Short mmCIF file of C-alpha atoms and ligand atoms in Angstrom, two decimals:
data_model
loop_
_atom_site.label_atom_id
_atom_site.label_comp_id
_atom_site.label_asym_id
_atom_site.label_seq_id
_atom_site.Cartn_x
_atom_site.Cartn_y
_atom_site.Cartn_z
CA MET K 1 147.56 -9.15 51.24
CA LYS K 2 147.43 -10.04 47.57
CA SER K 3 148.26 -13.57 46.46
CA LEU K 4 151.09 -14.21 44.02
CA ILE K 5 148.62 -14.91 41.20
CA GLU K 6 146.79 -11.65 41.95
CA LYS K 7 150.06 -9.71 41.85
CA LEU K 8 151.16 -11.48 38.66
CA ASN K 9 147.91 -10.39 37.02
CA GLY K 10 147.86 -6.92 38.59
CA PRO K 11 150.90 -4.71 39.26
CA TRP K 12 153.39 -7.39 38.15
CA HIS K 13 151.57 -8.37 34.93
CA LYS K 14 153.56 -6.05 32.68
CA PRO K 15 157.11 -6.75 33.97
CA ALA K 16 156.36 -10.49 34.33
CA LEU K 17 155.03 -10.69 30.77
CA GLN K 18 158.10 -8.84 29.53
CA VAL K 19 160.43 -11.37 31.19
CA PHE K 20 158.26 -14.22 29.86
CA MET K 21 158.48 -12.81 26.33
CA VAL K 22 162.28 -12.57 26.52
CA ILE K 23 162.40 -16.28 27.42
CA VAL K 24 159.97 -17.14 24.59
CA LEU K 25 161.99 -15.14 22.05
CA ALA K 26 165.29 -16.69 23.17
CA HIS K 27 163.76 -20.13 22.71
CA TRP K 28 162.48 -19.08 19.28
CA ALA K 29 165.95 -17.89 18.32
CA GLU K 30 167.38 -21.30 19.19
CA HIS K 31 164.78 -23.09 17.04
CA LEU K 32 165.35 -20.72 14.10
CA VAL K 33 169.14 -21.10 14.30
CA GLN K 34 168.69 -24.86 14.34
CA ALA K 35 166.43 -24.71 11.27
CA TYR K 36 169.05 -22.53 9.55
CA GLN K 37 171.75 -25.08 10.38
CA VAL K 38 169.64 -27.87 8.93
CA TYR K 39 168.27 -26.19 5.79
CA ALA K 40 170.81 -23.53 4.81
CA LEU K 41 174.05 -24.96 6.16
CA LYS K 42 172.99 -28.59 5.51
CA TRP K 43 174.48 -29.73 8.81
CA PRO K 44 173.66 -33.29 9.83
CA MET K 45 170.61 -33.30 12.12
CA HIS K 46 172.59 -34.50 15.13
CA ASP K 47 175.01 -31.54 14.85
CA ALA K 48 172.31 -28.88 14.35
CA ARG K 49 171.93 -27.81 17.95
CA GLY K 50 171.20 -24.08 17.79
CA VAL K 51 173.49 -21.69 19.69
CA LEU K 52 173.59 -22.90 23.31
CA GLY K 53 173.58 -26.47 22.05
CA GLN K 54 176.95 -25.94 20.33
CA ALA K 55 178.57 -25.34 23.71
CA PHE K 56 176.33 -27.74 25.64
CA PRO K 57 175.24 -30.55 23.29
CA TRP K 58 173.48 -32.42 26.10
CA LEU K 59 171.03 -29.52 26.37
CA VAL K 60 169.45 -30.18 22.99
CA HIS K 61 169.49 -33.94 23.38
CA SER K 62 167.90 -33.72 26.83
CA GLU K 63 164.19 -34.46 26.86
CA VAL K 64 164.20 -33.11 30.43
CA LEU K 65 165.16 -29.69 29.10
CA HIS K 66 162.52 -29.75 26.34
CA TYR K 67 159.89 -30.93 28.78
CA SER K 68 160.89 -28.29 31.36
CA TYR K 69 160.51 -25.55 28.79
CA ALA K 70 157.09 -26.91 27.76
CA VAL K 71 155.98 -26.92 31.42
CA ILE K 72 157.30 -23.39 32.03
CA MET K 73 155.40 -22.21 28.95
CA LEU K 74 152.22 -23.95 30.05
CA ALA K 75 152.50 -22.63 33.62
CA GLY K 76 153.34 -19.12 32.44
CA ILE K 77 150.50 -18.85 29.94
CA TRP K 78 148.09 -20.24 32.55
CA ALA K 79 149.38 -17.97 35.36
CA PHE K 80 149.04 -14.79 33.27
CA LEU K 81 145.57 -15.63 31.89
CA PRO K 82 143.43 -13.92 34.60
CA GLY K 83 145.00 -10.55 33.70
CA PHE K 84 143.63 -10.78 30.17
CA VAL K 85 140.17 -9.46 29.39
CA GLY K 86 137.73 -9.81 26.49
CA ARG K 87 139.19 -10.34 23.04
CA ALA K 88 142.75 -10.56 24.40
CA ARG K 89 141.68 -13.32 26.78
CA THR K 90 140.17 -15.38 23.95
CA TRP K 91 143.48 -15.40 22.06
CA TRP K 92 145.56 -16.03 25.19
CA LEU K 93 143.25 -18.92 26.09
CA ALA K 94 143.74 -20.37 22.57
CA ALA K 95 147.52 -20.28 23.17
CA LEU K 96 146.97 -22.07 26.50
CA VAL K 97 144.93 -24.88 24.90
CA ILE K 98 147.47 -25.41 22.11
CA GLN K 99 150.38 -25.32 24.56
CA PHE K 100 148.58 -27.91 26.68
CA TRP K 101 148.64 -30.32 23.74
CA HIS K 102 152.26 -29.39 22.88
CA HIS K 103 153.14 -30.20 26.50
CA ILE K 104 151.40 -33.61 26.22
CA GLU K 105 153.59 -34.35 23.20
CA HIS K 106 156.71 -33.51 25.25
CA PHE K 107 155.40 -35.60 28.11
CA LEU K 108 155.18 -38.59 25.75
CA LEU K 109 158.75 -37.90 24.61
CA ILE K 110 160.20 -37.65 28.13
CA TRP K 111 158.28 -40.75 29.19
CA GLN K 112 159.85 -42.76 26.37
CA ALA K 113 163.34 -41.37 27.07
CA THR K 114 163.03 -42.08 30.80
CA PHE K 115 161.80 -45.67 30.47
CA HIS K 116 163.87 -46.49 27.39
CA HIS K 117 160.79 -47.68 25.64
CA ASN K 118 160.02 -45.92 22.37
CA PHE K 119 156.46 -46.02 21.09
CA TRP K 120 155.58 -47.48 17.69
CA GLY K 121 158.90 -49.35 17.58
CA ARG K 122 160.77 -46.15 16.69
CA PRO K 123 164.57 -45.88 17.10
CA ALA K 124 164.10 -42.60 19.06
CA PRO K 125 161.34 -41.18 21.26
CA CYS K 126 158.43 -40.17 19.04
CA SER K 127 155.35 -38.01 19.74
CA VAL K 128 151.91 -38.40 18.15
CA LEU K 129 152.11 -35.84 15.34
CA GLN K 130 155.71 -36.90 14.78
CA LEU K 131 154.22 -40.01 13.16
CA VAL K 132 153.26 -37.65 10.32
CA PHE K 133 155.78 -34.77 10.49
CA PRO K 134 159.55 -34.70 11.18
CA ARG K 135 160.54 -33.45 14.63
CA VAL K 136 162.40 -30.22 13.77
CA GLU K 137 159.59 -28.99 11.49
CA LEU K 138 156.88 -30.17 13.87
CA HIS K 139 158.27 -28.20 16.79
CA LEU K 140 158.79 -25.10 14.66
CA PHE K 141 155.10 -25.48 13.85
CA TYR K 142 154.13 -25.99 17.51
CA ASN K 143 156.12 -22.95 18.60
CA ALA K 144 154.45 -20.89 15.88
CA VAL K 145 150.87 -21.94 16.64
CA VAL K 146 151.39 -21.13 20.33
CA PHE K 147 153.30 -17.91 19.67
CA VAL K 148 150.88 -16.35 17.12
CA PRO K 149 147.79 -16.35 19.41
CA MET K 150 150.01 -15.13 22.29
CA VAL K 151 151.15 -12.15 20.22
CA ILE K 152 147.59 -11.36 19.05
CA GLY K 153 146.37 -11.67 22.66
CA MET K 154 149.17 -9.39 23.82
CA TYR K 155 148.27 -6.88 21.11
CA TYR K 156 144.61 -6.71 22.18
CA HIS K 157 145.77 -6.58 25.81
CA MET K 158 147.90 -3.49 25.11
CA PHE K 159 145.48 -1.96 22.59
CA PRO K 160 142.03 -3.13 23.71
CA PRO K 161 138.88 -2.29 21.76
CA GLU K 162 137.04 0.71 23.19
CA THR K 163 134.53 -1.39 25.16
CA GLU K 164 137.37 -3.16 27.01
CA GLN K 165 139.56 -0.17 27.77
CA GLY K 166 140.37 0.45 31.43
CA LYS K 167 138.98 -2.95 32.52
CA MET K 168 142.35 -4.52 33.33
CA ALA K 169 143.90 -4.59 36.81
CA CYS K 170 147.40 -4.36 35.29
CA THR K 171 149.44 -1.58 33.71
CA CYS K 172 149.92 -3.22 30.29
CA GLU K 173 147.36 -1.09 28.43
CA TRP K 174 148.99 1.51 26.20
CA GLY K 175 148.75 4.98 27.74
CA HIS K 176 147.89 3.58 31.16
CA LYS K 177 147.86 6.31 33.82
CA PRO K 178 150.05 5.23 36.76
CA SER K 179 148.00 7.36 39.15
CA MET K 180 144.96 5.14 38.54
CA GLN K 181 146.89 2.11 39.74
CA ALA K 182 146.66 1.74 43.49
CA ALA K 183 148.91 -1.24 44.25
ZN1 LIG F 201 148.56 -6.98 31.70
#
């Protein structure tokens, strides 16, 4: 019997990655709406809470939520890595490394929020790169530098160079013949 990780990187790779991408894009949409509220609508930072955050303000102000998302991202990228081969794997691995650091930043934030002790004498929890960049912009940047290698990795996974074609255990490759896939 195949383990969960084997299934996730074999027959389930494609549907699981599709679900994962929907979550990633929904999260992106929230960040972009928030940036729009801040820059175009000139809303005060505290009120710029994306879409879900308008109905549930505690969501956006919850470090638990931000940290949970960072962990889900890290776990997802890690869990789907074995299914990637060659060039696609290199890009997916880059996303994993960057997300690992992004997750550390969120860990520092949730630690400060939990123990009510903000680093560097800041009035609010503050991560390392936040010493240099403001939080909204910084996390747009983080989401982008994780997302871009994921998309490139996904592209090479679906459209592998000739030498890597047919080497994957999953059905993600474009033009994959279902008959070849014995689950
Ligand atoms: Zn795949």
